[in-house]
Coordinates of N, CA and C in Angstrom, one line a residue:
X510 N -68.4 55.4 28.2 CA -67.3 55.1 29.2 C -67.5 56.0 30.4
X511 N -67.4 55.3 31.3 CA -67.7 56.0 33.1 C -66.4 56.7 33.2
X512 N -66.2 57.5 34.3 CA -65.1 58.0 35.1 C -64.6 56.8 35.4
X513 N -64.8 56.1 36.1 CA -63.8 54.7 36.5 C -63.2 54.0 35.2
X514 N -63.7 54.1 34.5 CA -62.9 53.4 33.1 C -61.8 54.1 32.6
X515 N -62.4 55.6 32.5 CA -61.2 56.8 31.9 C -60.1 56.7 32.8
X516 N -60.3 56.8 34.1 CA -59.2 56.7 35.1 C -58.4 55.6 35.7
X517 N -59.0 53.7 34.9 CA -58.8 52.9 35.3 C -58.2 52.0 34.1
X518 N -57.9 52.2 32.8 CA -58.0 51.9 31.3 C -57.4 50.6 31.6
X519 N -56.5 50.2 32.3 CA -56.0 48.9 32.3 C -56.6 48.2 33.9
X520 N -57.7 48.4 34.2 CA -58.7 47.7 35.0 C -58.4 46.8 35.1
X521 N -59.2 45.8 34.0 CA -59.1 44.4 33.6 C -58.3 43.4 33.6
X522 N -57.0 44.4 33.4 CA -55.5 43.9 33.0 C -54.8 42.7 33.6
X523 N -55.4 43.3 35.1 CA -54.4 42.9 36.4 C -55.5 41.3 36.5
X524 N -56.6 41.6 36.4 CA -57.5 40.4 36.3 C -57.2 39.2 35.3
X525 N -57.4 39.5 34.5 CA -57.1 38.9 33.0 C -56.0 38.2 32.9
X526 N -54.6 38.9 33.7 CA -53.5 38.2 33.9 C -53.6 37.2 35.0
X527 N -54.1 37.6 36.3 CA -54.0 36.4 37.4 C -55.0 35.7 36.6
X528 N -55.9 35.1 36.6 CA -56.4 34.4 35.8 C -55.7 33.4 34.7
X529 N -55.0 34.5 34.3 CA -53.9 33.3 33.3 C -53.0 32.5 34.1
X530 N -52.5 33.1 35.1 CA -51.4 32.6 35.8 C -52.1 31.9 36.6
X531 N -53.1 31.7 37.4 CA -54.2 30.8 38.2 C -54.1 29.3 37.5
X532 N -54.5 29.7 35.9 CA -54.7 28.6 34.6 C -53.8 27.4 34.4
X533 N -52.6 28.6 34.3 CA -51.0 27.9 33.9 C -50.9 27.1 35.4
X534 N -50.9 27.5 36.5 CA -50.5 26.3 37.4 C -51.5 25.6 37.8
X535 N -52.8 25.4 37.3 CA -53.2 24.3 37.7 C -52.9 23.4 36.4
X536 N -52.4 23.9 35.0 CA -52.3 22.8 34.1 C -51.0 22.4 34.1
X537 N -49.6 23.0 35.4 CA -48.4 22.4 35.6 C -48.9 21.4 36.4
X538 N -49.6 21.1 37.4 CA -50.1 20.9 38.1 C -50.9 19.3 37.7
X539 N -51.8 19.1 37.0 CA -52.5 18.2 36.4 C -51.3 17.6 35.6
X540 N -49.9 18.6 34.8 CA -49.2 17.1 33.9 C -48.3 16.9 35.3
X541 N -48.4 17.2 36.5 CA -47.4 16.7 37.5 C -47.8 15.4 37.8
X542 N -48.9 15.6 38.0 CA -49.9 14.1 38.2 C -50.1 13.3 37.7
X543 N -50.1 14.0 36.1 CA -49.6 12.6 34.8 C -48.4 11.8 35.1
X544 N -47.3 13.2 35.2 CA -45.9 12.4 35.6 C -45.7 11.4 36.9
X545 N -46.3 11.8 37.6 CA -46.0 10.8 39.1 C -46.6 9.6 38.6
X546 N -47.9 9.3 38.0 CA -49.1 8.3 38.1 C -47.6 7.5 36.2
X547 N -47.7 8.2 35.7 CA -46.6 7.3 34.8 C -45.6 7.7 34.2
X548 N -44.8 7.6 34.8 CA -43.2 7.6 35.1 C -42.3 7.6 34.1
X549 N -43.1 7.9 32.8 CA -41.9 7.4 31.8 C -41.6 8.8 30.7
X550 N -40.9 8.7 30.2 CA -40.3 9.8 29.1 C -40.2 10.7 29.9
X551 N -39.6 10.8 30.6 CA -39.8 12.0 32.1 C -38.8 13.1 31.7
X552 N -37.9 13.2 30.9 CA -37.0 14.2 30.4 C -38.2 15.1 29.3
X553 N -39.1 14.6 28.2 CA -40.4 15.3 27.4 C -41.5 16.2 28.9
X554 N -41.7 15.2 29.7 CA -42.7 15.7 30.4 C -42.5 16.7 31.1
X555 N -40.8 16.4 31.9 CA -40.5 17.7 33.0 C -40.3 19.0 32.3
X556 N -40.0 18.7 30.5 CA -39.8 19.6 29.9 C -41.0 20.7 29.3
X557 N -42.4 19.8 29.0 CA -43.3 20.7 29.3 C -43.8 21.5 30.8
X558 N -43.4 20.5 32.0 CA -43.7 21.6 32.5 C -42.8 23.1 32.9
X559 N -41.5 22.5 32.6 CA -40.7 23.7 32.7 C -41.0 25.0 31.6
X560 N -41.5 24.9 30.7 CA -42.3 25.3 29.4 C -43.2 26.8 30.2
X561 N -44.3 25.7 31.1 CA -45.4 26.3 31.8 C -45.1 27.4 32.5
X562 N -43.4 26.8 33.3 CA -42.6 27.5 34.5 C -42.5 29.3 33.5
X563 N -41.5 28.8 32.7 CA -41.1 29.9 31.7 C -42.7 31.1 31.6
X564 N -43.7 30.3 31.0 CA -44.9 31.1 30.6 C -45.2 31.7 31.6
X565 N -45.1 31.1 33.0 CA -45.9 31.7 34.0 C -45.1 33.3 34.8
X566 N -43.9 32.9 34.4 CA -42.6 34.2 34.4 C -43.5 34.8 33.7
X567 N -43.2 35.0 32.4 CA -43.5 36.1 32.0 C -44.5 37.0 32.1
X568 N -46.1 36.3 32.3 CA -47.2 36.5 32.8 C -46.4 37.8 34.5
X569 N -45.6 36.9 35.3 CA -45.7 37.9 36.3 C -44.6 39.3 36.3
X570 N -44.3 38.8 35.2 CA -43.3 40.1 34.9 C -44.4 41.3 34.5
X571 N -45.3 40.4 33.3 CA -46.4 41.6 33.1 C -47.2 42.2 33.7
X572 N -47.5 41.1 35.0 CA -48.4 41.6 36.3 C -47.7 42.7 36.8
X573 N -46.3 42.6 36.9 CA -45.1 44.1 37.2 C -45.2 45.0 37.2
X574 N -45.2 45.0 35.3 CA -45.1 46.5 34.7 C -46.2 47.2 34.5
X575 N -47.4 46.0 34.4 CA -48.4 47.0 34.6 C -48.9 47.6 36.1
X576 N -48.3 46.7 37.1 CA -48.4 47.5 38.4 C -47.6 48.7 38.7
X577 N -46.2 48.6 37.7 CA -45.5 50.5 37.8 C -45.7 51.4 36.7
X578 N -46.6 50.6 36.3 CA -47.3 51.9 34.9 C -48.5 52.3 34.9
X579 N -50.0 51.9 36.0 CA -50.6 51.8 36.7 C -51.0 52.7 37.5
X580 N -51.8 54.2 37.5 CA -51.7 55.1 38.8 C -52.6 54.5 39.6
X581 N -53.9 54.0 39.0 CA -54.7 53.6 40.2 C -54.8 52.5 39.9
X582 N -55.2 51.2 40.6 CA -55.3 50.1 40.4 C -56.3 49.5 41.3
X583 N -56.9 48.6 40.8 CA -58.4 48.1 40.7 C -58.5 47.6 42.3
X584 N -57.2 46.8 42.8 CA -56.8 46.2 44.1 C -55.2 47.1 44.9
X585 N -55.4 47.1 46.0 CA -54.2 47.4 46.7 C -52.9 47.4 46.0
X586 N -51.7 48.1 45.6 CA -50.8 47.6 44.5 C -50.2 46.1 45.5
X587 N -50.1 46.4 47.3 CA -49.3 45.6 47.6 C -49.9 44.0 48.1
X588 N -51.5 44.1 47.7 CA -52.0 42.6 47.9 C -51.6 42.4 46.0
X589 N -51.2 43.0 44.9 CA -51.2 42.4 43.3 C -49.8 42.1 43.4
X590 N -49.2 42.6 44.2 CA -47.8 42.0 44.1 C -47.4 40.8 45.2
X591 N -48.3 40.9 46.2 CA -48.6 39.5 47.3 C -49.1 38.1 46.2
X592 N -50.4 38.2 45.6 CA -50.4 37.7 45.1 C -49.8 37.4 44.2
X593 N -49.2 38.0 42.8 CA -48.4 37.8 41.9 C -47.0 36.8 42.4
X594 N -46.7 37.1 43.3 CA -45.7 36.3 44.4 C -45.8 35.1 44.7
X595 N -47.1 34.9 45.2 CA -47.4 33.7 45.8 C -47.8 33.0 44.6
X596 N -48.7 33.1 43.5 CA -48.9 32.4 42.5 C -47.7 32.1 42.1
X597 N -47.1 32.4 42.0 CA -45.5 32.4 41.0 C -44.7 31.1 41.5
X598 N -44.9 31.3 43.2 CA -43.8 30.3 43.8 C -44.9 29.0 43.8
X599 N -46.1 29.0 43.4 CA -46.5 27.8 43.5 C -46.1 27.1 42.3
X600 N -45.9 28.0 41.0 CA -45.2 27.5 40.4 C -44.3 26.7 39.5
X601 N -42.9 28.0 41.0 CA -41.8 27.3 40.1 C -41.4 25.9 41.3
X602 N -42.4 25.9 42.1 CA -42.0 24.5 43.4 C -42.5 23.5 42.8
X603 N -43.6 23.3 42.1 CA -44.1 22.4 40.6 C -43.2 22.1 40.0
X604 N -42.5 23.0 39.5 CA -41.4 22.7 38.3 C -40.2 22.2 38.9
X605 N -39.9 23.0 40.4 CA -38.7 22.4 40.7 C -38.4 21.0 41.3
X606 N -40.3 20.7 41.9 CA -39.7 19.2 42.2 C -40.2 18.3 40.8
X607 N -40.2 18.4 39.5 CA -40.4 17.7 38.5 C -38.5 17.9 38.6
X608 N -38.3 18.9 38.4 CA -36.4 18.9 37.8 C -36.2 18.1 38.6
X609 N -36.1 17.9 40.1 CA -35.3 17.0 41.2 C -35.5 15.6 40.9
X610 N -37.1 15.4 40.3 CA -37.6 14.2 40.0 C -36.7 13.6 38.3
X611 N -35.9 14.4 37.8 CA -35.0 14.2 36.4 C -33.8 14.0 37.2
X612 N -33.4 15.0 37.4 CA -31.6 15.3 37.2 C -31.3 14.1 38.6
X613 N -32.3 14.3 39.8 CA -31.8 13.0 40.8 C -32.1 11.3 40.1
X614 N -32.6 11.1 39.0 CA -32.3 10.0 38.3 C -32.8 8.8 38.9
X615 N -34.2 9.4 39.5 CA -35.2 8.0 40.5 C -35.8 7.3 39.1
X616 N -36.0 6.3 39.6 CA -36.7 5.4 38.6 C -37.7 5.1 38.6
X617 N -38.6 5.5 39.7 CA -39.7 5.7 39.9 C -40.2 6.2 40.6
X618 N -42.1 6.7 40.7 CA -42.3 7.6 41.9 C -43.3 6.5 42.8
X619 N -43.7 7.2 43.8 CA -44.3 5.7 44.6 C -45.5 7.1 45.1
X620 N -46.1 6.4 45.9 CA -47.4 6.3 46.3 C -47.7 7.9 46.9
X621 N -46.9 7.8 47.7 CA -46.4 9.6 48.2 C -46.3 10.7 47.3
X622 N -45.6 10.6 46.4 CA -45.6 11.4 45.2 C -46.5 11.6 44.8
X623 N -47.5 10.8 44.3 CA -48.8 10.7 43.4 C -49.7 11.6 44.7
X624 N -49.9 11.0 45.9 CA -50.7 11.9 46.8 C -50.6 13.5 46.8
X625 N -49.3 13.9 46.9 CA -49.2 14.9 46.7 C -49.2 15.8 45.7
X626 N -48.6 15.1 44.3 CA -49.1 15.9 43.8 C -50.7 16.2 43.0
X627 N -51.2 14.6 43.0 CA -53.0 15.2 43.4 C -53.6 16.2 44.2
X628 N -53.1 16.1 45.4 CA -53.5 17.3 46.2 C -53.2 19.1 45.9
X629 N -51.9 19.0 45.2 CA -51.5 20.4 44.5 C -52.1 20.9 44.0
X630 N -52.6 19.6 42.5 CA -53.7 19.5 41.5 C -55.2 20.6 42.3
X631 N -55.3 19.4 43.3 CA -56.7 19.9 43.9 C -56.5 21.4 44.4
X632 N -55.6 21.7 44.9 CA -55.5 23.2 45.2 C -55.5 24.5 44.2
X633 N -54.7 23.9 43.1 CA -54.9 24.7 42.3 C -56.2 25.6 41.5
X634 N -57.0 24.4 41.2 CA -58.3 24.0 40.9 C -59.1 25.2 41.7
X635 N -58.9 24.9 43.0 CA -59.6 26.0 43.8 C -59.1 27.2 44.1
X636 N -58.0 27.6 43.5 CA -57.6 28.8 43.9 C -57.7 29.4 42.5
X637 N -57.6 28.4 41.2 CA -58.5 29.3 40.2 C -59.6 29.7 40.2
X638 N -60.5 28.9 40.9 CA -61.9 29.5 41.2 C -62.2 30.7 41.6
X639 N -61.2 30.8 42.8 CA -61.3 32.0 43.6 C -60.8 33.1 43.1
X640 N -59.5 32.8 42.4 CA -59.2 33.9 41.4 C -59.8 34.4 40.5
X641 N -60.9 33.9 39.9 CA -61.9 34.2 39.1 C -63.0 35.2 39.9
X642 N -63.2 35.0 41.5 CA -64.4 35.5 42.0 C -63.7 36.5 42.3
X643 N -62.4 37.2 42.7 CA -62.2 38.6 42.8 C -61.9 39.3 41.8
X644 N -62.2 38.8 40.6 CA -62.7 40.4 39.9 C -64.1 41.1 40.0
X645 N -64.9 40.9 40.3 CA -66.1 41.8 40.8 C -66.4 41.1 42.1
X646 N -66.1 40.3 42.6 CA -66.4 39.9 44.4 C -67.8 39.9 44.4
X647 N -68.9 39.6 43.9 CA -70.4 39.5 43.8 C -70.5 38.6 44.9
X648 N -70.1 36.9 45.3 CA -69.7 36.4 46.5 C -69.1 36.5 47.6
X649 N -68.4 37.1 48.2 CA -67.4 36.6 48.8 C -67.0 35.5 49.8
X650 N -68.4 35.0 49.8 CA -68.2 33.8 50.7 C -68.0 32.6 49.8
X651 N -68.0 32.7 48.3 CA -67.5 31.5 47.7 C -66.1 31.5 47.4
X652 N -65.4 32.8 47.8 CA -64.3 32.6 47.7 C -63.5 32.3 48.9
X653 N -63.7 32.3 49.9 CA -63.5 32.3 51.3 C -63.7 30.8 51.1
X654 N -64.9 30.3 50.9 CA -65.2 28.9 50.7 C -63.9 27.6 49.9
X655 N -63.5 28.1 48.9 CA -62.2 27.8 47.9 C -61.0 28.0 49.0
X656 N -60.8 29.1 49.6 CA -59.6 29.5 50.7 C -59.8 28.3 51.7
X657 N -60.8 28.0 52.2 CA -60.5 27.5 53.1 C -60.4 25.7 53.2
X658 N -60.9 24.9 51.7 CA -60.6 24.0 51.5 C -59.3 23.4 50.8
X659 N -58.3 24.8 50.4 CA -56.9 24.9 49.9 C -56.5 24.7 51.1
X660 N -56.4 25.4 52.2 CA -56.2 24.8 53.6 C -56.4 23.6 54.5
X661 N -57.4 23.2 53.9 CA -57.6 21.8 54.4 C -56.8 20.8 53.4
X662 N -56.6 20.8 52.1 CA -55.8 20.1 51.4 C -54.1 20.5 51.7
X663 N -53.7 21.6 52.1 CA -52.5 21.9 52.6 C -52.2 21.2 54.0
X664 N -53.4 20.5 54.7 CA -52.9 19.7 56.0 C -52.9 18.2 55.7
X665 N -53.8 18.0 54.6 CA -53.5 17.0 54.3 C -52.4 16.2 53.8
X666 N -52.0 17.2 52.9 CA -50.2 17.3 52.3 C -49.4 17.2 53.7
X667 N -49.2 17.9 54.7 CA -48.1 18.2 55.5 C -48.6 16.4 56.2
X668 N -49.5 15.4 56.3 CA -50.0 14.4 56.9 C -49.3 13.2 55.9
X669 N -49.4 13.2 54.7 CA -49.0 12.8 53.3 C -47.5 12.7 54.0
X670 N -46.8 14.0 54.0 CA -45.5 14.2 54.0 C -44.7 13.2 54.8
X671 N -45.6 13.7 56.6 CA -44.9 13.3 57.4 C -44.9 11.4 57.8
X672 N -46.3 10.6 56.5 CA -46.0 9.4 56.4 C -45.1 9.0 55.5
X673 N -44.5 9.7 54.8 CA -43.9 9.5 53.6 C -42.4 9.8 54.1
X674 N -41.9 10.4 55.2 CA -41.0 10.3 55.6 C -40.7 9.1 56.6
X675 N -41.4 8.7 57.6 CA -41.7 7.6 58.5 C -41.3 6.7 57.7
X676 N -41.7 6.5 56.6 CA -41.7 4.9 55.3 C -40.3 5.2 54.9
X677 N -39.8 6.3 54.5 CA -38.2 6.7 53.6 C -37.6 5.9 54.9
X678 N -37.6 6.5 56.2 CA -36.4 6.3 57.2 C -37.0 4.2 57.6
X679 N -37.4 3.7 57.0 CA -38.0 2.7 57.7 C -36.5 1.7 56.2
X680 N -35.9 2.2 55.3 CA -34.9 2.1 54.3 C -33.7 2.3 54.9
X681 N -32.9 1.6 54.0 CA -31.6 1.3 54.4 C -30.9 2.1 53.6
X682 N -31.6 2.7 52.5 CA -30.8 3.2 51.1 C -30.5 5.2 51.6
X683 N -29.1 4.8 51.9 CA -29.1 6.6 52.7 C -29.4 7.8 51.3
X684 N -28.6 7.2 50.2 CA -28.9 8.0 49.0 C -30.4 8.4 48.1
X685 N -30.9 7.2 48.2 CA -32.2 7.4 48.2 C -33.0 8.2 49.1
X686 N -32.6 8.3 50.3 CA -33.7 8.8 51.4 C -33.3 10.4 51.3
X687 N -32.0 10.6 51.1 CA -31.7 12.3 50.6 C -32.7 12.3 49.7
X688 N -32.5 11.9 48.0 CA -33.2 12.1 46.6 C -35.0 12.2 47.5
X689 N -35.3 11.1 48.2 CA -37.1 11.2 48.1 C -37.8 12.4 49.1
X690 N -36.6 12.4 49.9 CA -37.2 13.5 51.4 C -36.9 14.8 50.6
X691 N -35.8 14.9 49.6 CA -35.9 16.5 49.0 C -37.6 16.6 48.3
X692 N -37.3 15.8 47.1 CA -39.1 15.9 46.1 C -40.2 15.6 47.6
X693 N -40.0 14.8 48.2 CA -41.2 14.8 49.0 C -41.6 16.0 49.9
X694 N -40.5 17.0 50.4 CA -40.5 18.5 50.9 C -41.2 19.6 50.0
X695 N -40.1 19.1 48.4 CA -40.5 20.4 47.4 C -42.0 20.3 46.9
X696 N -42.7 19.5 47.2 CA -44.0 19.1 46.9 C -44.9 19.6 47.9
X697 N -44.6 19.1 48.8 CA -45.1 19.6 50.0 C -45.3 21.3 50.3
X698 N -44.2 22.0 49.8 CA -43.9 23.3 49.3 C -44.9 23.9 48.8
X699 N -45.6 23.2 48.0 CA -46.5 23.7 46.4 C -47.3 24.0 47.1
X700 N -47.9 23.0 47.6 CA -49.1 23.3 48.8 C -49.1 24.6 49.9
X701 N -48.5 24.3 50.4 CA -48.0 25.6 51.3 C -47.7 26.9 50.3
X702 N -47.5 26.9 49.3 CA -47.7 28.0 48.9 C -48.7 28.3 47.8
X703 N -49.6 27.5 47.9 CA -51.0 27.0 47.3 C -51.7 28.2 48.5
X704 N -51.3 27.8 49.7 CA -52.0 27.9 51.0 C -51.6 30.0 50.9
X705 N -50.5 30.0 50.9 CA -50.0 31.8 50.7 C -50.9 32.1 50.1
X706 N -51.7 31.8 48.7 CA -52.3 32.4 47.3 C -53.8 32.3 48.1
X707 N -53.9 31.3 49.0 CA -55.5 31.3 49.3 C -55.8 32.6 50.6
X708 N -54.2 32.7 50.9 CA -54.6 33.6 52.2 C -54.5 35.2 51.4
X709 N -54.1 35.4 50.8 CA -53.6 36.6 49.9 C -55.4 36.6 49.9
X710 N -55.8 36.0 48.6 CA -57.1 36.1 47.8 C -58.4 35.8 49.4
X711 N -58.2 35.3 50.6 CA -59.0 35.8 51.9 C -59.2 37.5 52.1
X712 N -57.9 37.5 52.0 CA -58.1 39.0 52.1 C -58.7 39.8 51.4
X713 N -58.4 39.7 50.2 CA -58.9 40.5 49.3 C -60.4 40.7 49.0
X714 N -60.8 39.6 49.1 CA -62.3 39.3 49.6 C -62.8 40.0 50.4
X715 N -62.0 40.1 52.2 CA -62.6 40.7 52.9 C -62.3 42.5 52.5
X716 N -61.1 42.7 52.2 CA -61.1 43.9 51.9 C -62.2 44.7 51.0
X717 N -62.4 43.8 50.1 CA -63.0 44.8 49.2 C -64.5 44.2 49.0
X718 N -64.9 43.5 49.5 CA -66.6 43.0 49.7 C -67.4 43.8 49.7

C-alpha cells in the first residue's frame, strides 16, 4: 500500500458512489420512457421510479458524510458536492414530473412527453459515461466529448419544449394547458440539469487532466 492509499483510505468511495448515482438515474430515466411510450398502470410505474428517487437520496447523503469524514479527498471537496447536487436534481425532476404525470390525472402522454423524456434518457447515458472516466481521467477528451453532446441534447429539449408549448396554446382546454406546460417544463428541467452534471464533470476533466 502507497502513501496515497494510507492517506486516502476512502479514495474509491466518492467514485464508486457517483457511479451508482450516475446508474440510478439513467435507469429512472429509461422506466420514464417506458412510462410516456405506455401509459398504463401509471400509479406501479411512478411508484418504481419514486423507489429510484428514494435510493438515489440516500446514495447522496453518503456522498455527504463521506465528504465530512474525508481529510483529503481524491477531487476538490466543492466540485463532489457540485456534482453530488447536480446529479441529485436530475433526479428528483425525473421523479417529479412522473408524480405531476399521476396526481394531475392526464390520460395520456402525447408526442412531446415521449421526446423528452428519450432525450433525458440520452443524457443520462452520457453523463454515466463520463462519470465513469473521472475516476482516473486517462482521457479527458472523451469526457469533454459526453459533456458536450448532453449539451447538444439539452437544446434539443429546450426546441422539443418550445413546440410543445406552441401546440398546448393552439387548445381550448385552459386546465389542460396548466397540467401539460407544468410536465412539459419539469422535463425540460431534467435536461437542464443533465446539462449542470455535464458542466460540473467539464471541469473536473480540465482540472485534474
Amino acid at each position: 500500500m502507497g502513501l496515497r492509499e494510507l492517506l486516502i483510505p476512502q479514495d474509491k468511495a466518492f467514485f464508486d458512489l457517483f457511479e451508482k448515482q450516475a446508474a440510478i438515474n439513467k435507469e429512472a430515466a429509461w422506466q420514464l420512457v417506458a412510462l410516456t411510450e405506455d401509459f398504463t398502470n401509471v400509479k406501479e410505474k411512478r411508484h418504481q421510479i419514486e423507489l429510484l428517487e428514494q435510493k438515489g437520496d440516500l446514495i447522496t447523503h453518503d456522498i455527504y458524510t463521506q465528504l465530512n469524514s474525508t481529510f483529503i479527498t481524491p477531487l476538490d471537496p466543492e466540485e463532489i458536492s457540485r456534482l453530488a447536487s447536480a446529479l441529485d436534481d436530475v433526479l428528483d425532476y425525473i421523479d417529479g414530473a412522473t408524480e405531476k404525470m399521476y396526481y394531475y390525472g392526464i390520460e395520456s402522454t402525447d408526442i412531446h412527453m415521449i421526446e423528452l423524456a428519450k432525450l433525458i434518457h440520452m443524457s443520462t447515458a452520457e453523463l454515466e459515461s463520463a462519470v465513469k472516466g473521472i475516476r482516473s481521467i486517462k482521457d479527458p477528451r472523451y469526457i469533454d466529448e459526453r459533456c458536450i453532446e448532453v449539451n447538444r441534447l439539452e437544446n434539443l429539449a429546450d426546441d422539443v419544449l418550445a413546440h410543445a408549448v406552441m401546440d398546448l396554446f393552439k387548445t381550448n382546454d385552459a386546465i389542460a394547458i396548466i397540467k401539460f406546460k407544468d410536465i412539459y417544463e419539469h422535463l425540460e428541467m431534467a435536461t437542464d440539469y443533465c446539462e449542470d452534471v455535464a458542466n460540473v464533470l467539464s471541469d473536473i476533466a480540465i482540472r485534474h487532466s
